[in-house]
mmCIF file of C-alpha atoms in Angstrom:
data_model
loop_
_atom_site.group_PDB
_atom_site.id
_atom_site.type_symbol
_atom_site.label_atom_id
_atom_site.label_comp_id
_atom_site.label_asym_id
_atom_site.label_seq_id
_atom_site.Cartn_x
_atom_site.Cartn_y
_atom_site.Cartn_z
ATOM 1 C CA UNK X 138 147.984 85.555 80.215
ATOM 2 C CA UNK X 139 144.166 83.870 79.069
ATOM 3 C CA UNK X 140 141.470 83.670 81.835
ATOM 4 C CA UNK X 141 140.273 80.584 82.675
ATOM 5 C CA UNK X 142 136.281 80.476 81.847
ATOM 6 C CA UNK X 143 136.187 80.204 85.628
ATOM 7 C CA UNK X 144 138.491 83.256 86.586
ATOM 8 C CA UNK X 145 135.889 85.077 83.894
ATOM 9 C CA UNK X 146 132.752 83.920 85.143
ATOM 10 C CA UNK X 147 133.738 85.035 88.873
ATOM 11 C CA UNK X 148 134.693 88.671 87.515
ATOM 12 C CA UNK X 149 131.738 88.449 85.656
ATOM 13 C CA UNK X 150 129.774 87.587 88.845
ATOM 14 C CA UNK X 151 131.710 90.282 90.701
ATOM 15 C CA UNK X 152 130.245 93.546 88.519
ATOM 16 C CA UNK X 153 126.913 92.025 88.391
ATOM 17 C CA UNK X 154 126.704 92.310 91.987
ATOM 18 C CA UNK X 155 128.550 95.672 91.969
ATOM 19 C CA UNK X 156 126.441 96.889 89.406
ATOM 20 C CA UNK X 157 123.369 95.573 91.505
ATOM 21 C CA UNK X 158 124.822 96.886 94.815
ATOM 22 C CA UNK X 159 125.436 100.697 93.421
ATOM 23 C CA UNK X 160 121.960 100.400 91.678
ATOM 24 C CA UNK X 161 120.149 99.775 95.441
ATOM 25 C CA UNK X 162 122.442 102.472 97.020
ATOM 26 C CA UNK X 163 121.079 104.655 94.199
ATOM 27 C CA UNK X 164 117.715 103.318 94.396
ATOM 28 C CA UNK X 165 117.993 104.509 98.589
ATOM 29 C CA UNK X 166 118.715 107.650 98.140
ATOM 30 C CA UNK X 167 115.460 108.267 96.161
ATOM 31 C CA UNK X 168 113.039 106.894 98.675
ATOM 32 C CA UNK X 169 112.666 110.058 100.253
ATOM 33 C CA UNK X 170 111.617 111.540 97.218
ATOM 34 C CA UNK X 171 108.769 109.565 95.695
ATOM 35 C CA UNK X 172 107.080 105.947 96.198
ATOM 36 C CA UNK X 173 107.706 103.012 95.759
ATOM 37 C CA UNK X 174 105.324 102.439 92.911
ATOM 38 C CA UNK X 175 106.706 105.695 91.150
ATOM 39 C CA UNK X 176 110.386 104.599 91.254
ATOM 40 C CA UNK X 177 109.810 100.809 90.290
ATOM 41 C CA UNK X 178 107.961 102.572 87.560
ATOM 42 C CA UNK X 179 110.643 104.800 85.975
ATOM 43 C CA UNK X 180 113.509 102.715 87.013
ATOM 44 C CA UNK X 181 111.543 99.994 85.193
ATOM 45 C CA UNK X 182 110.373 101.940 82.197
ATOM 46 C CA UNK X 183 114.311 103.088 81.694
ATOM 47 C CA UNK X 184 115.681 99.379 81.983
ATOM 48 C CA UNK X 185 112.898 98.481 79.653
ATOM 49 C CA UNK X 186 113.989 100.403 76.619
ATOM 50 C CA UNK X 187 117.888 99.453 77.652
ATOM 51 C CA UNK X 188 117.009 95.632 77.610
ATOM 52 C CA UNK X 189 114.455 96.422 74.545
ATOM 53 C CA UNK X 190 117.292 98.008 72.478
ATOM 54 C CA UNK X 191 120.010 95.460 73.442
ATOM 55 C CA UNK X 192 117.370 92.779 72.346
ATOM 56 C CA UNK X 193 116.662 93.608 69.066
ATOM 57 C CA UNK X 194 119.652 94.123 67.822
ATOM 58 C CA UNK X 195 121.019 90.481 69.280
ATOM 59 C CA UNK X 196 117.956 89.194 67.703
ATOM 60 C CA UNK X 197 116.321 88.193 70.549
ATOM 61 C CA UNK X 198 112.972 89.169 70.034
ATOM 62 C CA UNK X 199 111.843 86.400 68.144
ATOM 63 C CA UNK X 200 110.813 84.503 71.691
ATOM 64 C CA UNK X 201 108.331 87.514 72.164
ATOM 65 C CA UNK X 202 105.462 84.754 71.836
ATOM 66 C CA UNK X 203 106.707 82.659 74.432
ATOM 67 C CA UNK X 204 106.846 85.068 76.948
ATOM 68 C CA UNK X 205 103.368 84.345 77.802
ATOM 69 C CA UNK X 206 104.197 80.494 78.781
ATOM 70 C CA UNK X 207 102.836 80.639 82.516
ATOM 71 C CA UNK X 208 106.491 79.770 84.056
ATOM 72 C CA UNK X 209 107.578 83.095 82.627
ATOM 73 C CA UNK X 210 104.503 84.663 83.911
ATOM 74 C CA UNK X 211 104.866 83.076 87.191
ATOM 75 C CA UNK X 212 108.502 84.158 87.076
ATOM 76 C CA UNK X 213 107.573 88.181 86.325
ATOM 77 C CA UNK X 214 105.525 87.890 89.195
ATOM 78 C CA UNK X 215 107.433 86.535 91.879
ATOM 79 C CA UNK X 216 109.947 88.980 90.174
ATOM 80 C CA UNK X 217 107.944 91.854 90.892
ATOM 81 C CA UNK X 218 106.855 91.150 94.426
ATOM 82 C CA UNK X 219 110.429 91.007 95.147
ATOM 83 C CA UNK X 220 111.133 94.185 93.820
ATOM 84 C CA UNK X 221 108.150 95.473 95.839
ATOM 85 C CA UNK X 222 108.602 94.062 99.286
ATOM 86 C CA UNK X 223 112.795 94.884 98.675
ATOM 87 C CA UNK X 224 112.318 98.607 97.832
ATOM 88 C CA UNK X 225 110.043 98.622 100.427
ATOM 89 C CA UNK X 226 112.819 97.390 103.405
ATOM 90 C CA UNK X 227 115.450 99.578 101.620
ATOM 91 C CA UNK X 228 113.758 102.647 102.209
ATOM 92 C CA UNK X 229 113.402 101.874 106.258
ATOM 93 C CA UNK X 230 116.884 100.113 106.789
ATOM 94 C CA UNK X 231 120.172 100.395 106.278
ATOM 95 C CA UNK X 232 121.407 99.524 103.123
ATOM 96 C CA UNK X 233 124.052 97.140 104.547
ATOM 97 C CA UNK X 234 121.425 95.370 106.943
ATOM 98 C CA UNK X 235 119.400 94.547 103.831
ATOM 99 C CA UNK X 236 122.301 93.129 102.072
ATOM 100 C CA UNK X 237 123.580 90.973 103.993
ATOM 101 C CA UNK X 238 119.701 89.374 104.864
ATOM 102 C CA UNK X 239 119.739 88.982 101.094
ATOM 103 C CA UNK X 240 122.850 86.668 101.396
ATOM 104 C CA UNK X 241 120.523 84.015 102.841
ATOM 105 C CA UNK X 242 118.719 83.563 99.169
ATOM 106 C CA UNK X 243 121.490 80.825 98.079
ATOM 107 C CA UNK X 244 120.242 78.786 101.593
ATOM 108 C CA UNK X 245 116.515 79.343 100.411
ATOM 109 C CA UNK X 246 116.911 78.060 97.391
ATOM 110 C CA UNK X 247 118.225 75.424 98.455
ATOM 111 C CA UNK X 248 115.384 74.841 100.943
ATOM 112 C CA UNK X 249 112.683 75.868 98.104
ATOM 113 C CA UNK X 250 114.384 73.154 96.064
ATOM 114 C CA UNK X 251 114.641 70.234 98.704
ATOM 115 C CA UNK X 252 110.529 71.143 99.354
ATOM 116 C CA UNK X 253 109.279 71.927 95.970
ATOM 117 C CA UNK X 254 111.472 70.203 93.319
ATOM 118 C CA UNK X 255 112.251 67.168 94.845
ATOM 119 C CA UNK X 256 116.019 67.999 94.765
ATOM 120 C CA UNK X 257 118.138 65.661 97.475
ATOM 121 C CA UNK X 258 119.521 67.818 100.585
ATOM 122 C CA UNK X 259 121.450 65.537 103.146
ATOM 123 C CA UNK X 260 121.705 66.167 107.062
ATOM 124 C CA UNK X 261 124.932 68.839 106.752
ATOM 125 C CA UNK X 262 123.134 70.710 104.145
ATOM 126 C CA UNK X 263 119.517 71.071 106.213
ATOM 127 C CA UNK X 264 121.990 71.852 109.068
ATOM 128 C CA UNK X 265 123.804 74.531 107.142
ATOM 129 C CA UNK X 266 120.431 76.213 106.068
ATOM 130 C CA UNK X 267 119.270 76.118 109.899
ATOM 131 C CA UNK X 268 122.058 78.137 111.452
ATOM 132 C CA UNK X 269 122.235 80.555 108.025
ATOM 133 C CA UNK X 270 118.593 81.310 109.154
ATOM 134 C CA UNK X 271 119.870 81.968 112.680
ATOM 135 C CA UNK X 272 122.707 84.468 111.798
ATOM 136 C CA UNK X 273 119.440 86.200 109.822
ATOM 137 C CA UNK X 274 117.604 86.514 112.833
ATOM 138 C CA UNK X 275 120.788 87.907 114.914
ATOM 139 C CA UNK X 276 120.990 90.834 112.010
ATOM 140 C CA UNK X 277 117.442 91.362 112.402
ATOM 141 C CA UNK X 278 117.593 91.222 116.367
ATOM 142 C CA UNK X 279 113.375 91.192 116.941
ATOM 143 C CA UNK X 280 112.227 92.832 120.053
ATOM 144 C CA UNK X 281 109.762 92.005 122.298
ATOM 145 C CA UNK X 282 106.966 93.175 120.038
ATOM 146 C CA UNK X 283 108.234 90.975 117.163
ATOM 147 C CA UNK X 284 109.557 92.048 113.633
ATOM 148 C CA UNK X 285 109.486 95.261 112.528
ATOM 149 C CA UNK X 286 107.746 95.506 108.947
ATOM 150 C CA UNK X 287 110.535 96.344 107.177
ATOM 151 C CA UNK X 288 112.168 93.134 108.466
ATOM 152 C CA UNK X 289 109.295 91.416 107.278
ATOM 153 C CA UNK X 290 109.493 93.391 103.684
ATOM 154 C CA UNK X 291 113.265 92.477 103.312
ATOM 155 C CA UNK X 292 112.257 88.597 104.547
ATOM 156 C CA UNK X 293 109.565 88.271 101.981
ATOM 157 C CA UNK X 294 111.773 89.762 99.517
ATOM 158 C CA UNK X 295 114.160 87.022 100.075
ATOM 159 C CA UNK X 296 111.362 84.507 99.416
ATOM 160 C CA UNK X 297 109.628 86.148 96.411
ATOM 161 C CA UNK X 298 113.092 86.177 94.954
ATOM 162 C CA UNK X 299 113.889 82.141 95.935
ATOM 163 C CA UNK X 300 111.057 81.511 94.082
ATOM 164 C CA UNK X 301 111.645 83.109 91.487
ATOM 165 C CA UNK X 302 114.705 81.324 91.113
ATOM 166 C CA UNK X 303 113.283 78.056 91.511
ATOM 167 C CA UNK X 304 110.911 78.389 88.524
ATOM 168 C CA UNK X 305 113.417 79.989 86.569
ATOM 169 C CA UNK X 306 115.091 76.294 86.508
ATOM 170 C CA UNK X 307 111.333 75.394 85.011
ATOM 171 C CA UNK X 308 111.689 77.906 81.804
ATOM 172 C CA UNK X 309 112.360 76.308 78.253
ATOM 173 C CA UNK X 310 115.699 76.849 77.846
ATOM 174 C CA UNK X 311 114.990 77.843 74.044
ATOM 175 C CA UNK X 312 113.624 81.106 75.677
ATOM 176 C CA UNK X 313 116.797 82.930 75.591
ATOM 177 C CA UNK X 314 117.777 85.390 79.263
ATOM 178 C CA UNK X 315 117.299 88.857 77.073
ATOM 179 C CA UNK X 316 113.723 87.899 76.461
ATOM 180 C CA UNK X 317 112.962 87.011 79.688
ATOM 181 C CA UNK X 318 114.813 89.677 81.181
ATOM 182 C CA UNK X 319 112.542 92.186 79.089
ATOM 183 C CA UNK X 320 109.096 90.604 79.821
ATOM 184 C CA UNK X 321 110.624 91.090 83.691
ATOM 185 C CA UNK X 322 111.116 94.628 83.189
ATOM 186 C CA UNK X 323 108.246 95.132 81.746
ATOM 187 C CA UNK X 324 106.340 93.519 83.998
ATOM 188 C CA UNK X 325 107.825 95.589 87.154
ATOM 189 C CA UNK X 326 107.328 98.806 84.985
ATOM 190 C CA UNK X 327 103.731 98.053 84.594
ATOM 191 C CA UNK X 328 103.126 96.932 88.337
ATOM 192 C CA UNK X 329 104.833 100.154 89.457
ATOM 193 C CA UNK X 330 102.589 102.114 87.093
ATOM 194 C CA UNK X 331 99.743 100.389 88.902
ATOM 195 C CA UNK X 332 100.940 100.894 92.694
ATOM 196 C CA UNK X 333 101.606 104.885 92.373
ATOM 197 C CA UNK X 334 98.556 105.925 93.079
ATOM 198 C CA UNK X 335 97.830 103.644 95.817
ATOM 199 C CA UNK X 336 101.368 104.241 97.263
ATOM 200 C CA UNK X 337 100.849 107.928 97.311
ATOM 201 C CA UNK X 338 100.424 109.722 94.069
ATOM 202 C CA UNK X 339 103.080 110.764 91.667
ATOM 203 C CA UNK X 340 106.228 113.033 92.753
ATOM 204 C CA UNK X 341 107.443 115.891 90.606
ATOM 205 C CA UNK X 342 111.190 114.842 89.899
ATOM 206 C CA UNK X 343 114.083 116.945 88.895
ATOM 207 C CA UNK X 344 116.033 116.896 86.250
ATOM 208 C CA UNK X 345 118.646 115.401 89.011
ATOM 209 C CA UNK X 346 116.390 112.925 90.147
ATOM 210 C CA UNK X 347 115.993 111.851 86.558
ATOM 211 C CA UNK X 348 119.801 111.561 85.990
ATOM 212 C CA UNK X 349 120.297 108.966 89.096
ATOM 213 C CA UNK X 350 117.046 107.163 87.699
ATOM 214 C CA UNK X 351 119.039 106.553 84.419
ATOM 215 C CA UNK X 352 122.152 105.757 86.139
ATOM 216 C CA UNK X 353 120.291 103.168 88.170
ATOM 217 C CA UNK X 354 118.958 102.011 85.166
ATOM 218 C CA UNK X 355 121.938 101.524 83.472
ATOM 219 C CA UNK X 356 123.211 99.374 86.340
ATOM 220 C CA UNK X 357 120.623 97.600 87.281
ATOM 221 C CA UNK X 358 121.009 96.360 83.077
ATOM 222 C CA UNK X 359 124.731 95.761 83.663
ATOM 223 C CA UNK X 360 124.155 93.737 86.115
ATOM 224 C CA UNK X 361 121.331 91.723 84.413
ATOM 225 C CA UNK X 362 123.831 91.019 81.571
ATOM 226 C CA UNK X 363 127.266 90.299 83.628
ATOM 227 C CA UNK X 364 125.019 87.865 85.923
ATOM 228 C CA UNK X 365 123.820 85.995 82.297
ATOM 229 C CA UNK X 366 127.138 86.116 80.971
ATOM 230 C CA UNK X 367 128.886 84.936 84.383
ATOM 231 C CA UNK X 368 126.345 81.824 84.609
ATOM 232 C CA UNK X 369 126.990 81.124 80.801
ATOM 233 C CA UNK X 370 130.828 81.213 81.142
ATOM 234 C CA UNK X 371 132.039 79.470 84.443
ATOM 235 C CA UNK X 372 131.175 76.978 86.507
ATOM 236 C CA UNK X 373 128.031 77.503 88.697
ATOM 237 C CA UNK X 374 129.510 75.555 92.028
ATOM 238 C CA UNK X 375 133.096 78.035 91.483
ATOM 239 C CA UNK X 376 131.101 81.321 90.611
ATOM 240 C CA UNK X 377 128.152 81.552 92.840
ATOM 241 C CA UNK X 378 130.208 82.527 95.816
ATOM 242 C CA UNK X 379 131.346 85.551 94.213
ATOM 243 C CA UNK X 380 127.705 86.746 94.616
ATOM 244 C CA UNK X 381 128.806 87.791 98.499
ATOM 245 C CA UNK X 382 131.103 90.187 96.715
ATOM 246 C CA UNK X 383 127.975 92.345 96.917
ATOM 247 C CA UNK X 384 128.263 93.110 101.018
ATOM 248 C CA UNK X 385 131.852 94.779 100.209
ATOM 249 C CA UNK X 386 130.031 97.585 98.219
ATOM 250 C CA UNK X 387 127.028 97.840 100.126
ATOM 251 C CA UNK X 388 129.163 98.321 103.385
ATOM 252 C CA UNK X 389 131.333 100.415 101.621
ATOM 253 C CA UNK X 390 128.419 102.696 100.108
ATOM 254 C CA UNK X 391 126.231 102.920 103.532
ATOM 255 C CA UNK X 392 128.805 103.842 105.345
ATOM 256 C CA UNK X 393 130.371 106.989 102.696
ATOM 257 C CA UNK X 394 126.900 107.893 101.392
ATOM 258 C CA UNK X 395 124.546 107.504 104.476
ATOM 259 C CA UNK X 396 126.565 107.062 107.666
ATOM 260 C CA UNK X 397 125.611 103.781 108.030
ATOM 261 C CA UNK X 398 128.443 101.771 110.875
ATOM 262 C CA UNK X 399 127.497 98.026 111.351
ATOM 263 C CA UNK X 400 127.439 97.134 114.378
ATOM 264 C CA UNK X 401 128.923 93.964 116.191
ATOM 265 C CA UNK X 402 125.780 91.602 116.359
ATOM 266 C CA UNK X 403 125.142 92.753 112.412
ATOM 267 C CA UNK X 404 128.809 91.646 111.745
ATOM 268 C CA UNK X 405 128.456 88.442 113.442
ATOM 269 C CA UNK X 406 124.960 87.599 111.963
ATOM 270 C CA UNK X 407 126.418 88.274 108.831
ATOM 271 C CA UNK X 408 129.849 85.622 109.155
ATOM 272 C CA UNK X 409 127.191 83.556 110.298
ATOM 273 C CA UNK X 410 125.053 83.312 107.462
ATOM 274 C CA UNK X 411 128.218 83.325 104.704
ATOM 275 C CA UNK X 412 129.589 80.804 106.120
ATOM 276 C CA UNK X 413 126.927 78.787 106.000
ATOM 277 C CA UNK X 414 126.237 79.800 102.553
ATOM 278 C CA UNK X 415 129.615 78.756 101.334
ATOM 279 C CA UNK X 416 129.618 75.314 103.447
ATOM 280 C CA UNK X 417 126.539 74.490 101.168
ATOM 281 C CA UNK X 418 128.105 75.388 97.890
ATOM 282 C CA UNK X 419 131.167 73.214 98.730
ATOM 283 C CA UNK X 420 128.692 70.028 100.173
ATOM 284 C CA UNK X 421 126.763 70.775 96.752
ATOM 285 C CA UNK X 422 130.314 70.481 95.052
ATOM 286 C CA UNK X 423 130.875 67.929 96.400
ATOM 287 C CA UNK X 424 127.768 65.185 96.329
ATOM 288 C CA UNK X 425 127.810 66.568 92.262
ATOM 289 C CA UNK X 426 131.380 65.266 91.822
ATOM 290 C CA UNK X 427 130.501 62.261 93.901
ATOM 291 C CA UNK X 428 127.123 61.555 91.578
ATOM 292 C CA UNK X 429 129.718 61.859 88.263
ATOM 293 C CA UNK X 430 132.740 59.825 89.685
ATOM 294 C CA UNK X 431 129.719 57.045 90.238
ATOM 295 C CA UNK X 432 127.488 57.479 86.699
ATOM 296 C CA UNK X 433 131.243 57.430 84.935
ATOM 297 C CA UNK X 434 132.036 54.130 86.750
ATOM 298 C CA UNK X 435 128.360 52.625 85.922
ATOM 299 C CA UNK X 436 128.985 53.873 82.257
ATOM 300 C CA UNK X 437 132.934 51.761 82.137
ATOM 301 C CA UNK X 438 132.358 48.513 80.000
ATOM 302 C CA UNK X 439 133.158 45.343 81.966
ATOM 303 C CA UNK X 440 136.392 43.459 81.017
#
């Protein structure tokens, strides 16, 4: 039986996030082994020549010009001082704890978007992003001397990477994703390059090390591609909750890889902050449908 563009796009959205998920569990388990300037580097420099090869022969490098518009600049940046302050927290927490912080990004964008761009957010909504910020701070739990730094790394991460989002809506849309995805790469490969030294010096890495590198690589460039194809195929509203999809595997892999066990208050920060997550999807849903039912009815020709 056909899939619905829908059904697609959510099993789409599904492997991105798996293929993100297995690339940070990955990523973790080479933290102890060199920077992290050295493995945004190589992780970045590997992705780049994926995304590079994959590019040219769609015919996508013919935007290579317009890469240097200052949205897609702005972009790469914000892009990279996610990746920075994220590889940062993964190396200090577990990799579950980390996810399921990252779940808030859906509520941030919709705050950076009600602040920045204007967008309308009504009382349920602003409600919904307050208490998805409070089931954040009950999986972060701060003690008396505050938050630990790689609760702040992880926090910033979420809000390099809402605004990268929210200036991704800003990019011509005659730019197409594979050339923006490159100058991204590219752009973490080169500020990795830049950080090793400062970060430490570089590592000697084995042949090993090199393998889970490429593997990382491979999935971090999976998931690039399933996430453009899901966003392309189904409906945004039906196939952005399947980005949660991504806490199964990362509780799955901490737990068989590094011996990670939730506990309870992690658990209940984390309901917390999905369900508030999917309450604004469905309000979202909702006041779109609303805003179409009413421009159809102002389109109607009077009898």
């Amino acid at each position: 039986m056909a899939l619905s563009n829908n059904t697609k796009g959510a099993l789409l959205m599904a492997l991105s996030m798996a293929g993100f998920t297995f690339n940070d569990a990955l990523s973790k388990a080479v933290t102890p082994l060199m920077n992290v300037g050295q493995l945004m580097f190589v992780r970045g420099a590997l992705t780049t020549i994926l995304v590079f090869l994959v590019a040219r022969h769609m015919g996508a490098l013919g935007h290579i010009r317009m890469l240097t518009r200052p949205t897609v600049l702005l972009r790469m940046l914000f892009e990279t001082l996610a990746a920075v302050t994220f590889l940062s927290a993964l190396g200090q927490m577990p990799l579950a704890n980390v996810s399921s912080i990252l779940q808030s990004l859906p509520l941030a964008v919709t705050l950076g978007a009600a602040l920045f761009l204007g967008e309308p957010v009504g009382w349920r909504r602003w409600t919904a992003i307050g208490i998805g910020f409070l089931g954040v701070l009950i999986i972060i739990r701060p003690g008396p001397e505050g938050f630990t730094m790689a609760s702040l790394y992880v926090l910033m991460s979420v809000v390099f990477a809402a605004a990268r989002d929210l200036v991704t809506k800003k990019i011509d849309s005659g730019i197409s994703s594979l050339a923006i995805t490159l100058s991204t790469a590219a752009g973490i490969t080169i500020a990795g390059a830049a950080l090793i030294v400062p970060f430490g010096g570089w590592q000697p890495m084995s042949g090993s090390t090199w393998g889970i590198m490429l593997i990382a690589s491979c999935l971090i460039f999976i998931g690039y591609l399933a996430i453009i194809m899901a966003m392309r195929t189904g409906e945004i509203s039906f196939i952005a909750p399947f980005r949660y999809t991504s806490l199964l595997w990362a509780v799955t892999l901490g737990m068989v890889f590094f011996g990670e066990v939730p506990d309870i208050w992690m658990a209940v920060g984390t309901v917390i902050v999905i369900g508030s997550g999917l309450y604004a999807f469905y309000r979202e849903n909702k006041r779109r449908a609303e805003m179409a039912r009413l421009e159809a009815a102002l389109a109607k020709p009077a009898l």
